[in-house]
Coordinates of C-alpha atoms in Angstrom, one line a residue:
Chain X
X1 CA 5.5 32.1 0.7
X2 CA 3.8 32.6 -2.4
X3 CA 0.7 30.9 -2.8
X4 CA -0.6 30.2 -6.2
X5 CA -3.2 27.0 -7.6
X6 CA -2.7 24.3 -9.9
X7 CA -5.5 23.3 -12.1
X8 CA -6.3 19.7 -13.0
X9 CA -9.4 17.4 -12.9
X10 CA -11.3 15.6 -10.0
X11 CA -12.1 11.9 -11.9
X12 CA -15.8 10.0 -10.1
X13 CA -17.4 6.4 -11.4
X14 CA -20.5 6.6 -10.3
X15 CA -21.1 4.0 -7.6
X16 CA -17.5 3.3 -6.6
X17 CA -15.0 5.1 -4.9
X18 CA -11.4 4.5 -7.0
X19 CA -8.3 2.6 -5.0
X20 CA -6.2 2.3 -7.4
X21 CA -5.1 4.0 -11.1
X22 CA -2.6 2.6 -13.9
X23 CA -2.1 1.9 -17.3
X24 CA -3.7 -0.9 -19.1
X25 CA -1.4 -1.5 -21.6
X26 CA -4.6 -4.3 -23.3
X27 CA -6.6 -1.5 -24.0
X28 CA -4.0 1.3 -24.0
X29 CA -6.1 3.3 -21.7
X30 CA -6.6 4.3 -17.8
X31 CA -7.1 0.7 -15.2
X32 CA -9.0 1.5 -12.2
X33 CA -9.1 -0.5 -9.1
X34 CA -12.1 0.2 -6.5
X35 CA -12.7 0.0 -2.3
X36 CA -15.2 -2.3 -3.5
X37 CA -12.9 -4.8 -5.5
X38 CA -13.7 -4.1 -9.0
X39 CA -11.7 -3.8 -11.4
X40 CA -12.3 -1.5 -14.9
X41 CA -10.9 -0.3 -17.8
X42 CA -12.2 2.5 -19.4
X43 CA -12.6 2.7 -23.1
X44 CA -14.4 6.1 -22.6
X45 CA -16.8 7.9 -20.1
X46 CA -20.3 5.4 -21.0
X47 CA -18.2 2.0 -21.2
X48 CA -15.4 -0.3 -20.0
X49 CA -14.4 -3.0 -20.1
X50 CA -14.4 -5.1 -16.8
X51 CA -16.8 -6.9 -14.6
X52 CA -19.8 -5.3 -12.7
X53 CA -19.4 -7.1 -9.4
X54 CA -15.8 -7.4 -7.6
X55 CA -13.1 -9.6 -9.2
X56 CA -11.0 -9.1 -5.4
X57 CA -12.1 -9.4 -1.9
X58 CA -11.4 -5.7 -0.5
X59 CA -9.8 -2.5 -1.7
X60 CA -8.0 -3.0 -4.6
X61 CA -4.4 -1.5 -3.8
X62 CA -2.0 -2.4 -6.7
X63 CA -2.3 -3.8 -10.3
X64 CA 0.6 -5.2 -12.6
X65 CA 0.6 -6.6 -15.8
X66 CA 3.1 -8.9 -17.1
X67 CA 2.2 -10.0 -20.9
X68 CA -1.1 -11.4 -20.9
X69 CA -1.6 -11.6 -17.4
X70 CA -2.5 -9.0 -14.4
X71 CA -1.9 -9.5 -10.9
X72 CA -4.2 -8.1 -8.6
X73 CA -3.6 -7.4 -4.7
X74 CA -6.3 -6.3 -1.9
X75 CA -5.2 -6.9 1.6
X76 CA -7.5 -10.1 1.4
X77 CA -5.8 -11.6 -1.0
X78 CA -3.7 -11.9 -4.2
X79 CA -5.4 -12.7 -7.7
X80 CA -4.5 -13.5 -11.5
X81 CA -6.1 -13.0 -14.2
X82 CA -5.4 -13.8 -18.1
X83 CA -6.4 -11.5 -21.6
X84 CA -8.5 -13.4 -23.7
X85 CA -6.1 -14.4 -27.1
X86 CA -6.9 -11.6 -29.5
X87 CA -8.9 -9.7 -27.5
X88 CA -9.2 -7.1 -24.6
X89 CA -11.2 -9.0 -22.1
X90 CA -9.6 -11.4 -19.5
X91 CA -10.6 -13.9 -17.1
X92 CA -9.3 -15.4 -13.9
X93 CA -6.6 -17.3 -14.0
X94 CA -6.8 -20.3 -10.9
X95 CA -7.1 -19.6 -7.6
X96 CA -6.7 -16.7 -5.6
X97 CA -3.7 -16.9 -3.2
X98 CA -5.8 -16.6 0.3
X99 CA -3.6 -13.7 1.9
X100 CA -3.1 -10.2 1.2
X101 CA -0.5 -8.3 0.1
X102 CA 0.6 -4.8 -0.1
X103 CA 1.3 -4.6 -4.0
X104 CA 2.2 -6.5 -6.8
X105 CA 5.2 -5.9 -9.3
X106 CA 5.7 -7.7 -12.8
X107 CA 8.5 -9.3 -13.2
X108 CA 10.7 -9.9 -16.4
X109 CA 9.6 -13.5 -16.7
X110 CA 6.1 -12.8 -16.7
X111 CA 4.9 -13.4 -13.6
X112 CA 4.8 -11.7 -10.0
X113 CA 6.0 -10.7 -6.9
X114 CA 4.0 -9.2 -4.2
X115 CA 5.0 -8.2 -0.4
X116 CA 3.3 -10.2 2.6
X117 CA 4.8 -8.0 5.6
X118 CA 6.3 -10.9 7.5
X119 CA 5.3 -13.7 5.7
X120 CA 7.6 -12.4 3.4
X121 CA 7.4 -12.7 -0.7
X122 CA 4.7 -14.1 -2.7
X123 CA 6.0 -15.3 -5.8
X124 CA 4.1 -16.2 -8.8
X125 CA 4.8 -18.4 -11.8
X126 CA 3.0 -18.5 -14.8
X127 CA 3.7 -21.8 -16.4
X128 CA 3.9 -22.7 -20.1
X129 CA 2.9 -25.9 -22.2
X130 CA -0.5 -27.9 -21.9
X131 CA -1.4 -27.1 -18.2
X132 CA -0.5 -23.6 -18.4
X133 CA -1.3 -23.8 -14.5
X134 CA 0.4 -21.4 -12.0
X135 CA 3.1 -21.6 -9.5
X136 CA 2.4 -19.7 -6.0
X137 CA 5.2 -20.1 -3.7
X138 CA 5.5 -18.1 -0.5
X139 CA 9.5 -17.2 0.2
X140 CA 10.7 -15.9 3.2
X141 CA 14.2 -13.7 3.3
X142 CA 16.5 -15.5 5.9
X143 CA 15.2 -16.9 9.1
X144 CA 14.7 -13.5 10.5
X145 CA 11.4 -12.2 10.4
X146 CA 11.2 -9.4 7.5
X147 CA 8.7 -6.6 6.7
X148 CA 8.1 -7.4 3.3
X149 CA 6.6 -3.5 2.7
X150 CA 6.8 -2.1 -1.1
X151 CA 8.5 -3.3 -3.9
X152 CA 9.7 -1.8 -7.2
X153 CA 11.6 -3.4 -10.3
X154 CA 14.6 -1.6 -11.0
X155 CA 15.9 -2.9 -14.3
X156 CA 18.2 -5.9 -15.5
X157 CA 21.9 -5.6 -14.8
X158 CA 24.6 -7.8 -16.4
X159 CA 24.7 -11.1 -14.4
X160 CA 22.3 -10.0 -11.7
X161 CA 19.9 -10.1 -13.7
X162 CA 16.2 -8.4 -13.0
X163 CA 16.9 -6.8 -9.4
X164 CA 13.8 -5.8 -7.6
X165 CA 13.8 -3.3 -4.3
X166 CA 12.0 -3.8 -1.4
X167 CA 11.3 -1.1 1.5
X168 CA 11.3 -3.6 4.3
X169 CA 9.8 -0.9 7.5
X170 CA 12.5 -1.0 10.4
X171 CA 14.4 -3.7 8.7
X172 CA 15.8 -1.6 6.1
X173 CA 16.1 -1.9 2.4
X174 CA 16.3 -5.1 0.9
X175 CA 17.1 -6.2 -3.1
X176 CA 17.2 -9.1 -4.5
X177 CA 17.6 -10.4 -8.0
X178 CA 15.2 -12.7 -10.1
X179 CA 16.4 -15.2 -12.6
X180 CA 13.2 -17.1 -14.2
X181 CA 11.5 -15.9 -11.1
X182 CA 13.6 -17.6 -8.7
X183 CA 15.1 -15.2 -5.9
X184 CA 18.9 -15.5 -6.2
X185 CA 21.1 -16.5 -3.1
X186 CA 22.3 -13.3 -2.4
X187 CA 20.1 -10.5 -1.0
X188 CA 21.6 -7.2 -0.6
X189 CA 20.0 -5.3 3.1
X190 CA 20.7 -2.2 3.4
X191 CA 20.2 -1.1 7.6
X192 CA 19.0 2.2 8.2
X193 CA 18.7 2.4 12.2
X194 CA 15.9 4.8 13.0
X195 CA 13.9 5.2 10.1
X196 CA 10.5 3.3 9.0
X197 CA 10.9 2.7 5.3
X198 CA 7.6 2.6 3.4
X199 CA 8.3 3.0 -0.3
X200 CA 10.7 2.4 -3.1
X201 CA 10.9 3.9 -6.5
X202 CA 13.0 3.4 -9.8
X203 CA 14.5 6.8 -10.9
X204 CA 13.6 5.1 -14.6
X205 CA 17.1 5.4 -16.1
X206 CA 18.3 3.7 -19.1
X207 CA 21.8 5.0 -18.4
X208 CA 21.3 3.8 -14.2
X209 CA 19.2 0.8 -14.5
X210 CA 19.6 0.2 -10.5
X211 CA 18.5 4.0 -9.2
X212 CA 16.5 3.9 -6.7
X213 CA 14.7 6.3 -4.1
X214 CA 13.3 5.3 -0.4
X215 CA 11.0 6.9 1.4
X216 CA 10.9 6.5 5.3
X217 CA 7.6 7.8 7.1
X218 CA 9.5 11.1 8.5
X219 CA 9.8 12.4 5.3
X220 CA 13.7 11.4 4.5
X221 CA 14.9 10.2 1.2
X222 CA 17.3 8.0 0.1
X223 CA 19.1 8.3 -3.6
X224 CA 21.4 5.9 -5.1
X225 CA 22.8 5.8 -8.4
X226 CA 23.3 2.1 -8.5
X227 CA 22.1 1.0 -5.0
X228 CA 23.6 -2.6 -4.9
X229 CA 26.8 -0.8 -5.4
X230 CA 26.7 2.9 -3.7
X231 CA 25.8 3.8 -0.5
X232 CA 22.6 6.2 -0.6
X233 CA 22.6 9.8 0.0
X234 CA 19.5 11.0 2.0
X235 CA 17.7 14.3 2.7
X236 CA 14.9 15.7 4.0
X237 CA 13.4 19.1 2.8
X238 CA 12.1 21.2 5.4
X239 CA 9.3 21.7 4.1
X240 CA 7.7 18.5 4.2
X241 CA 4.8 18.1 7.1
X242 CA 2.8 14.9 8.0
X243 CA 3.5 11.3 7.6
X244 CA 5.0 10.4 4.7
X245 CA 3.0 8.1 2.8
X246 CA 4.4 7.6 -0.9
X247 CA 6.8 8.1 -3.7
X248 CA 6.9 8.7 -6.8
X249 CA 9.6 9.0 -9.8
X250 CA 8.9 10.5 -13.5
X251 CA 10.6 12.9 -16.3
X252 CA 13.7 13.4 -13.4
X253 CA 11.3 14.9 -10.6
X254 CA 10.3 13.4 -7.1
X255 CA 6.7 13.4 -6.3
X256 CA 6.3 12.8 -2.0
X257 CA 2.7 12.2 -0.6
X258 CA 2.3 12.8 3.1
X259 CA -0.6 13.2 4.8
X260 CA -1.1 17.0 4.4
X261 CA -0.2 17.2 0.6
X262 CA 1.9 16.5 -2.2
X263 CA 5.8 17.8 -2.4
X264 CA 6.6 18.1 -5.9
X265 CA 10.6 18.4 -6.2
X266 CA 11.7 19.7 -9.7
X267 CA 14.8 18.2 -11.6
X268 CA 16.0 16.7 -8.4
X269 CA 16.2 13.2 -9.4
X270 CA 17.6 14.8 -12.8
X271 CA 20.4 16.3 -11.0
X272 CA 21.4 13.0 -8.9
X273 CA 22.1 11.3 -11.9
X274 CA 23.6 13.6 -13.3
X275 CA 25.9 14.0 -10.5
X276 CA 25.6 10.7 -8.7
X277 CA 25.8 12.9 -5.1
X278 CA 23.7 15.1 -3.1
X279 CA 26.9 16.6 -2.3
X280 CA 27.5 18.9 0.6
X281 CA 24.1 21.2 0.0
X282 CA 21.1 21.1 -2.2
X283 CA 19.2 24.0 -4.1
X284 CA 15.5 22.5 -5.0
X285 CA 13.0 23.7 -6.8
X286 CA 9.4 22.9 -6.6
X287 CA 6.1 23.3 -5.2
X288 CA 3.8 21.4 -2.6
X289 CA 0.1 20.8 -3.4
X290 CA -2.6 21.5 -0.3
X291 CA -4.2 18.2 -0.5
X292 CA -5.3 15.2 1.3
X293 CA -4.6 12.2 -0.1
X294 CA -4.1 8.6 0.8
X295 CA -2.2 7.2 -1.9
X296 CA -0.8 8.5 -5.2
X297 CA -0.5 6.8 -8.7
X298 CA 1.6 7.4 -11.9
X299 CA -0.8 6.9 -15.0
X300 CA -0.6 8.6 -18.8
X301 CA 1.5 11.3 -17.5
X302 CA -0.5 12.8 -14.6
X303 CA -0.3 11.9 -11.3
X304 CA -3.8 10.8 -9.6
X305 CA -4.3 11.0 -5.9
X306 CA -7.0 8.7 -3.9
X307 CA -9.3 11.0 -2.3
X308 CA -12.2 11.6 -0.2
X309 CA -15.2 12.4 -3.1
X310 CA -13.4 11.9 -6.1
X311 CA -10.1 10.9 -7.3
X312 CA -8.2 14.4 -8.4
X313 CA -5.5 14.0 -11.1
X314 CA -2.9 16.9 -12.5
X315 CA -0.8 16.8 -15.7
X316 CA 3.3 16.3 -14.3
X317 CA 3.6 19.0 -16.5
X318 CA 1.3 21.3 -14.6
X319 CA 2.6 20.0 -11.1
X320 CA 6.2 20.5 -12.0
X321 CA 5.1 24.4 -13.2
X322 CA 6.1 23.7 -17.2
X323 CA 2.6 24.8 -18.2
X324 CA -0.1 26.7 -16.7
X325 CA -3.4 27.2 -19.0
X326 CA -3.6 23.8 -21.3
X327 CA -6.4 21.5 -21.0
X328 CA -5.7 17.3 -20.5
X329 CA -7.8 15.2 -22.8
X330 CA -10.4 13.8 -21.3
X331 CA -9.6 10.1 -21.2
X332 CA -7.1 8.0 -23.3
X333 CA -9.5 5.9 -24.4
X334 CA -8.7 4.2 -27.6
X335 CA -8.3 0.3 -27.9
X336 CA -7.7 -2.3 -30.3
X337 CA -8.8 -5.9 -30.7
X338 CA -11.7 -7.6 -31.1
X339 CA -14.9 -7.8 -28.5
X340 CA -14.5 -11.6 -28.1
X341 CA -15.9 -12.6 -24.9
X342 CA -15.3 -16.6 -25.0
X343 CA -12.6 -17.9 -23.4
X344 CA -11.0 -21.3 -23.6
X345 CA -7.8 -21.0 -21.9
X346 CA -7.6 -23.7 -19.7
X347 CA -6.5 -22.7 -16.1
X348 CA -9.0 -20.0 -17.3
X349 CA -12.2 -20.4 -14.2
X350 CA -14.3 -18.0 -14.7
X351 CA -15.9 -16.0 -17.0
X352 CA -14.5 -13.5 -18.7
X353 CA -14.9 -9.6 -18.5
X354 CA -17.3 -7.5 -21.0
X355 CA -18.3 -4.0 -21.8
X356 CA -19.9 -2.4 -19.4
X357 CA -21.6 1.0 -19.1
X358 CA -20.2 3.5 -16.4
X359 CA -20.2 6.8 -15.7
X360 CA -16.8 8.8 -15.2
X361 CA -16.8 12.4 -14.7
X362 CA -13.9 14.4 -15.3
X363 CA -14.6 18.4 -14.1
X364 CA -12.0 20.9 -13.6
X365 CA -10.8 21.9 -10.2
X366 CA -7.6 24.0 -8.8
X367 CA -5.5 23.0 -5.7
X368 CA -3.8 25.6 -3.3
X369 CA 0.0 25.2 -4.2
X370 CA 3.2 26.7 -2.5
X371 CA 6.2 27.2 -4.0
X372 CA 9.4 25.6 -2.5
X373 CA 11.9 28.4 -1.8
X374 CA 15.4 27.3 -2.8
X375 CA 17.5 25.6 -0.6
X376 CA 15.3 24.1 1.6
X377 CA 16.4 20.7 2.1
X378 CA 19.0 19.4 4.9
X379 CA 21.9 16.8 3.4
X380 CA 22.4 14.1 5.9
Chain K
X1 CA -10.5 -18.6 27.2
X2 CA -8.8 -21.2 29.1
X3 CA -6.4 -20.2 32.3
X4 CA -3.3 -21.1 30.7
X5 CA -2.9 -17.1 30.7
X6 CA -2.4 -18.0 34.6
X7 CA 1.4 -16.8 33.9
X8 CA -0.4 -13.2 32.9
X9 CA -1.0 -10.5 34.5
X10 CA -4.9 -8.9 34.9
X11 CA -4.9 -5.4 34.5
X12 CA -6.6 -3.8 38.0
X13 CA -8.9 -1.7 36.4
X14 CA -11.8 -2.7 34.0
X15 CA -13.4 -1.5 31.1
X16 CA -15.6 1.8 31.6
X17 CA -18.2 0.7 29.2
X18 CA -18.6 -2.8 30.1
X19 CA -16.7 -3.7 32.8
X20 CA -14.7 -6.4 30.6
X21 CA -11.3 -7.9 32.6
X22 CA -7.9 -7.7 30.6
X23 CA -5.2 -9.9 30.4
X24 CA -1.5 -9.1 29.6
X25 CA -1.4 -12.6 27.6
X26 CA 2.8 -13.4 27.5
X27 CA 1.8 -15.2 24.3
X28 CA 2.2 -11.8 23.3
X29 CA 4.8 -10.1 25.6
X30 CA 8.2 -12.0 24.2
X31 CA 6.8 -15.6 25.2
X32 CA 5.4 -16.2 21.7
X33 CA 7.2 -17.3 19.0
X34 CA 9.2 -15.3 16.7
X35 CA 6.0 -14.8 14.3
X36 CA 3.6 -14.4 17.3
X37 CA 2.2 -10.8 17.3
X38 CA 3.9 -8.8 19.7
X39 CA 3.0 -5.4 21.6
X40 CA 5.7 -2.8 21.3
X41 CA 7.9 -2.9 24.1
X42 CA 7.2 1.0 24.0
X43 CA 3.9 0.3 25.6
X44 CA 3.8 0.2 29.2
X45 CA 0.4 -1.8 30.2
X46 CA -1.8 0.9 31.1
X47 CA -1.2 2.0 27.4
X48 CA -2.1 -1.3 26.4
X49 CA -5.4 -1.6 28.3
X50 CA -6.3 1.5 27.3
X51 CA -6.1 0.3 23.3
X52 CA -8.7 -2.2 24.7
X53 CA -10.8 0.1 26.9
X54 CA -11.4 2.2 23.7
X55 CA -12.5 -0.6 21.3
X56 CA -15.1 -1.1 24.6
X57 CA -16.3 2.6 24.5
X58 CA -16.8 3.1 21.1
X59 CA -18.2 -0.3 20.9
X60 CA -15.7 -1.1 17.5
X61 CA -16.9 -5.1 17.5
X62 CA -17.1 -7.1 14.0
X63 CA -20.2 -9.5 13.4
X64 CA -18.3 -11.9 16.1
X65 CA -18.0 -9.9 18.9
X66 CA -14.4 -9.5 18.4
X67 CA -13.4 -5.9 19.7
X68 CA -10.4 -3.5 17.8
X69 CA -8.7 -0.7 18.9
X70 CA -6.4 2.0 18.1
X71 CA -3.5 4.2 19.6
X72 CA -4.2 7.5 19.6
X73 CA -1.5 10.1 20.0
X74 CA -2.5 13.5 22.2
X75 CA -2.8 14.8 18.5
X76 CA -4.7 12.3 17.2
X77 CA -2.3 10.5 15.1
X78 CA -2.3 6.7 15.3
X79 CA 0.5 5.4 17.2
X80 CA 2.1 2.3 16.3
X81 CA 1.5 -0.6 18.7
X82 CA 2.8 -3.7 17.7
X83 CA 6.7 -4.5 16.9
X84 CA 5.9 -5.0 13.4
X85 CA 4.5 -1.3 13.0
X86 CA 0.7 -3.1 13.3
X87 CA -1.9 0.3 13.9
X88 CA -4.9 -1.9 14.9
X89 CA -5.2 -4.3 18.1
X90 CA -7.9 -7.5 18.3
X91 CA -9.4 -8.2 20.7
X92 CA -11.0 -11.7 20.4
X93 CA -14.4 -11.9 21.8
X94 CA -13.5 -13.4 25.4
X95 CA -16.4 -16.1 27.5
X96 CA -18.3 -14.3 30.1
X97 CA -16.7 -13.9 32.9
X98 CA -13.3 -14.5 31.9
X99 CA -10.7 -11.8 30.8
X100 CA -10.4 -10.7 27.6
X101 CA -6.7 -10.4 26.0
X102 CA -5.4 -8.9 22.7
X103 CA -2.8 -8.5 20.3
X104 CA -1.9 -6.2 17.0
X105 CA -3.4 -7.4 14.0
X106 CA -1.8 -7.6 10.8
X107 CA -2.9 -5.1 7.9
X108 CA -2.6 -7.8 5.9
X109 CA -5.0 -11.6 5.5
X110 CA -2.6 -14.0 6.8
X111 CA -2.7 -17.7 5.3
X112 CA -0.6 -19.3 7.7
X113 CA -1.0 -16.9 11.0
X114 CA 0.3 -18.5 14.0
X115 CA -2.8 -16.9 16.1
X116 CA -5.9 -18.8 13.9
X117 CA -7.5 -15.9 14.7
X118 CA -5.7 -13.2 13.0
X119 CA -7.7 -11.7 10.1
X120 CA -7.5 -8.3 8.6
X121 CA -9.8 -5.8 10.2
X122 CA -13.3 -5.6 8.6
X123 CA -14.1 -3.0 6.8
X124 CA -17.2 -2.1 9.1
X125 CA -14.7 -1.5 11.9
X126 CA -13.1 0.8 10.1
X127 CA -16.1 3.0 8.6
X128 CA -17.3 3.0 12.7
X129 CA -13.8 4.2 13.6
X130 CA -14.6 7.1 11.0
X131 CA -18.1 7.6 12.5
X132 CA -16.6 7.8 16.6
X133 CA -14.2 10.3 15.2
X134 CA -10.9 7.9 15.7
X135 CA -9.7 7.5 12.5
X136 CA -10.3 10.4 9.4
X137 CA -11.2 9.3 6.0
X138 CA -7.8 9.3 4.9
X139 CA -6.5 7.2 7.6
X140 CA -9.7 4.9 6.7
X141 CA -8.7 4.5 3.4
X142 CA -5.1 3.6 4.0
X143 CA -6.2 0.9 6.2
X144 CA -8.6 -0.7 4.4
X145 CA -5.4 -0.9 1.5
X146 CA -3.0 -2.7 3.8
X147 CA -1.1 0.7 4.4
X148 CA 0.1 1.9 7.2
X149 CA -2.0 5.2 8.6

């Protein structure tokens, strides 16, 4: 086996070790999400916008945004928060909801849903009009116990509406479909004896709207084209050592985190669509990344892994071997609106967030990567 | 804690550290309820007790005297303990001279737990699990987001 590097950054805010890393589509910038449960937005590497104490008891582990309101889950608890009108600060939005969750998704009505293990689904209205207050409801799926694990939205399909995923542990995959934000009647389970689902992913295509790709903890994945109407095709590539941790979908590749490194699997979710089977055999293409990460995030086209000392991030462009030698900006910082920092919203309860000064490092650094010889994945 | 756990068994051997008594509570061995934590029916008791004789050696107690322990694979990796894939066991601070019991704790803050005691692990737990060599950073950081290790 080959081994070559892969060069990208290693991203440190003084003071805080980062949990979590999205998009902020108010300032059109990185979100970042700390062990310590704050919650900023970079504008550039001296200021953000945010709060300087914690806006979430414990490590912040997912972010969602849905209009003018972001959803914020520890495993403490579940909290709202609302953009100031015309502006790129925000506030909190009522109460928390007193138990954690493992994530938050949008949802197309402009609210939430966010997986309680087996308590089941927190959903989360945002109500219009004069009281503008919200709606927390908890929902469980039948009257069995489910592992409400990892969710992702798939898209909006004819009368089914907005169908979400969920990778339910030993109970399988589940979807279910959202009209308003109520969970429709029927819920689609999908039993997969024997393996320990923990993550779901869109394949984010137009053309497939319900694609979808499971991860369980052995390293297997599952592919469908439209998975409410085709059974999945799964496989695992030999290659792939540790737990399996996370999963990750962008430009047609798969990204797996386990807990010795990152699998990178060219074109592979590419060529499912294409194809809409595995078929008998598989030839991939791609490399795995020496590094120890416990979580991985999507954000402004690199992926960013939560790390020990720092929180490393490489280009997908880099990772997936399309470019070797160019250099990443170093933040997308820019932002528009005003610097208002009243807010008058009712249901609005607390202050709202400001500029503050930081400091974020980006330096340089190479990981040890391995190519992924070609045909190296078992077709179950 | 009261003897109601009469219809448990005590495990014959005590803690090494400090000589604490364990119960095999039913509460949590198929009598509870359907959303009662519940050890894996994997574990066979000594496996069990020895969850709990860990959290005694290491001393892994929260501000309440409430002790936590982990199963730990030959290899180190953390075994799953509970039948809803729960990594971490409480064990509620027990009065003296009574035996202590236990049960896997959620990764998640429960509102409506049916054990009032069930809380996420604190985080101090989880930085002295790093410390006593038990759980790596990684792992650590994992927990401490509701994921599974």
């Amino acid at each position: 086996m080959n081994e070559s590097h892969v060069s990208g950054h290693v991203n440190r805010l003084a003071g805080e070790e980062i949990s979590w890393v999205g998009e902020s589509p108010w300032t059109g910038g990185l979100c970042l999400g700390t062990y310590s449960g704050r919650l900023i937005m970079p504008v550039d590497e001296r200021t953000a916008v945010g709060f300087d104490h914690p806006i979430a008891n414990g490590a912040i582990n997912d972010v969602a945004f849905a209009g003018n309101l972001m959803g914020v889950s520890t495993r403490s608890e579940v909290v709202v928060f609302e953009r100031v009108p015309s502006s790129v600060h925000f506030a909190r939005r009522g109460e928390p909801f007193g138990g954690g969750s493992h994530g938050i998704v949008a949802t197309a009505a402009g609210g939430f849903v966010a997986p309680l293990g087996p308590d089941g689904l927190l959903l989360i209205e945002a109500k219009e009009g004069p009281d503008r207050h919200l709606k927390m409801r908890v929902g469980q799926i039948g009257q069995e116990v489910v592992n409400c694990y990892k969710l992702a939205r798939l898209g909006v399909e004819g009368i089914r509406g907005e169908v979400i995923a969920c990778a339910a542990r030993h109970e399988g995959l589940l979807f279910f479909s959202l009209d308003r934000g109520e969970v429709q009647p029927t819920i689609v389970r999908l039993v997969l004896p024997g393996f320990d689902l923990v993550d779901v992913c869109s394949l984010r295509s137009p053309q497939w709207p319900l694609a979808a790709a499971a991860l369980g903890t052995d390293g297997s994945v599952f592919l469908s084209r439209n998975i409410l109407e085709v059974a999945p095709d799964s496989l695992r590539l030999d290659v792939l050592t540790g737990r399996a941790y996370s999963l990750l979908s962008a430009r047609g590749h798969l990204f797996l985190l386990t807990s010795d490194g990152m699998v990178v699997v060219n074109d592979l979710a590419k060529q499912f669509l294409a194809s809409g089977t595995l078929g008998d055999y598989v030839h991939v293409s791609g490399s795995t990344i020496l590094m120890q990460a416990a979580d991985a995030f999507l954000a402004d086209d690199e992926v960013f892994f939560d790390c020990e000392g720092g929180t490393p991030s490489i280009a997908i462009d880099r990772l997936v071997g399309n470019i070797q030698n160019s250099q990443s900006p170093i933040l997308p910082g820019s932002f528009e609106g005003s610097m208002a920092t009243d807010s008058v919203n009712t249901g609005v309860i607390s202050a709202s967030s400001r500029i503050l000064p930081i400091h974020l490092d980006r330096s340089s650094a190479d990981w040890a990567s391995a190519p992924i010889s070609r045909g190296s994945a078992a077709i179950r | 804690m009261a003897t109601g756990e009469s219809a448990g068994l005590v495990h014959p051997v005590q803690t090494a550290n400090h000589q604490y008594q364990y119960l095999f509570h039913p509460k949590h061995h198929g009598r509870g309820g359907p959303r009662e934590a519940q050890w894996s029916k994997e574990l066979r008791r000594d496996q069990e007790f020895a969850v709990f004789d860990l959290a005694d050696i290491h001393d892994l107690l929260d501000g309440k005297g409430h002790l936590y322990g982990l199963r730990l694979a030959p290899n180190r990796e953390i075994l799953e303990l509970g039948t809803l894939g729960q990594q971490v066991a409480m064990f509620p601070r027990a009065r003296p001279d009574e035996p202590w019991h236990g049960y896997p704790l959620s990764p998640l803050r429960r509102v409506s737990p049916p054990h009032p005691e069930e809380r996420d692990v604190p985080t101090e737990v989880l930085r002295r699990m790093v410390e006593r060599g038990l759980l790596n950073e990684i792992e650590r950081r994992r927990l401490e987001k509701g994921r599974r290790a």
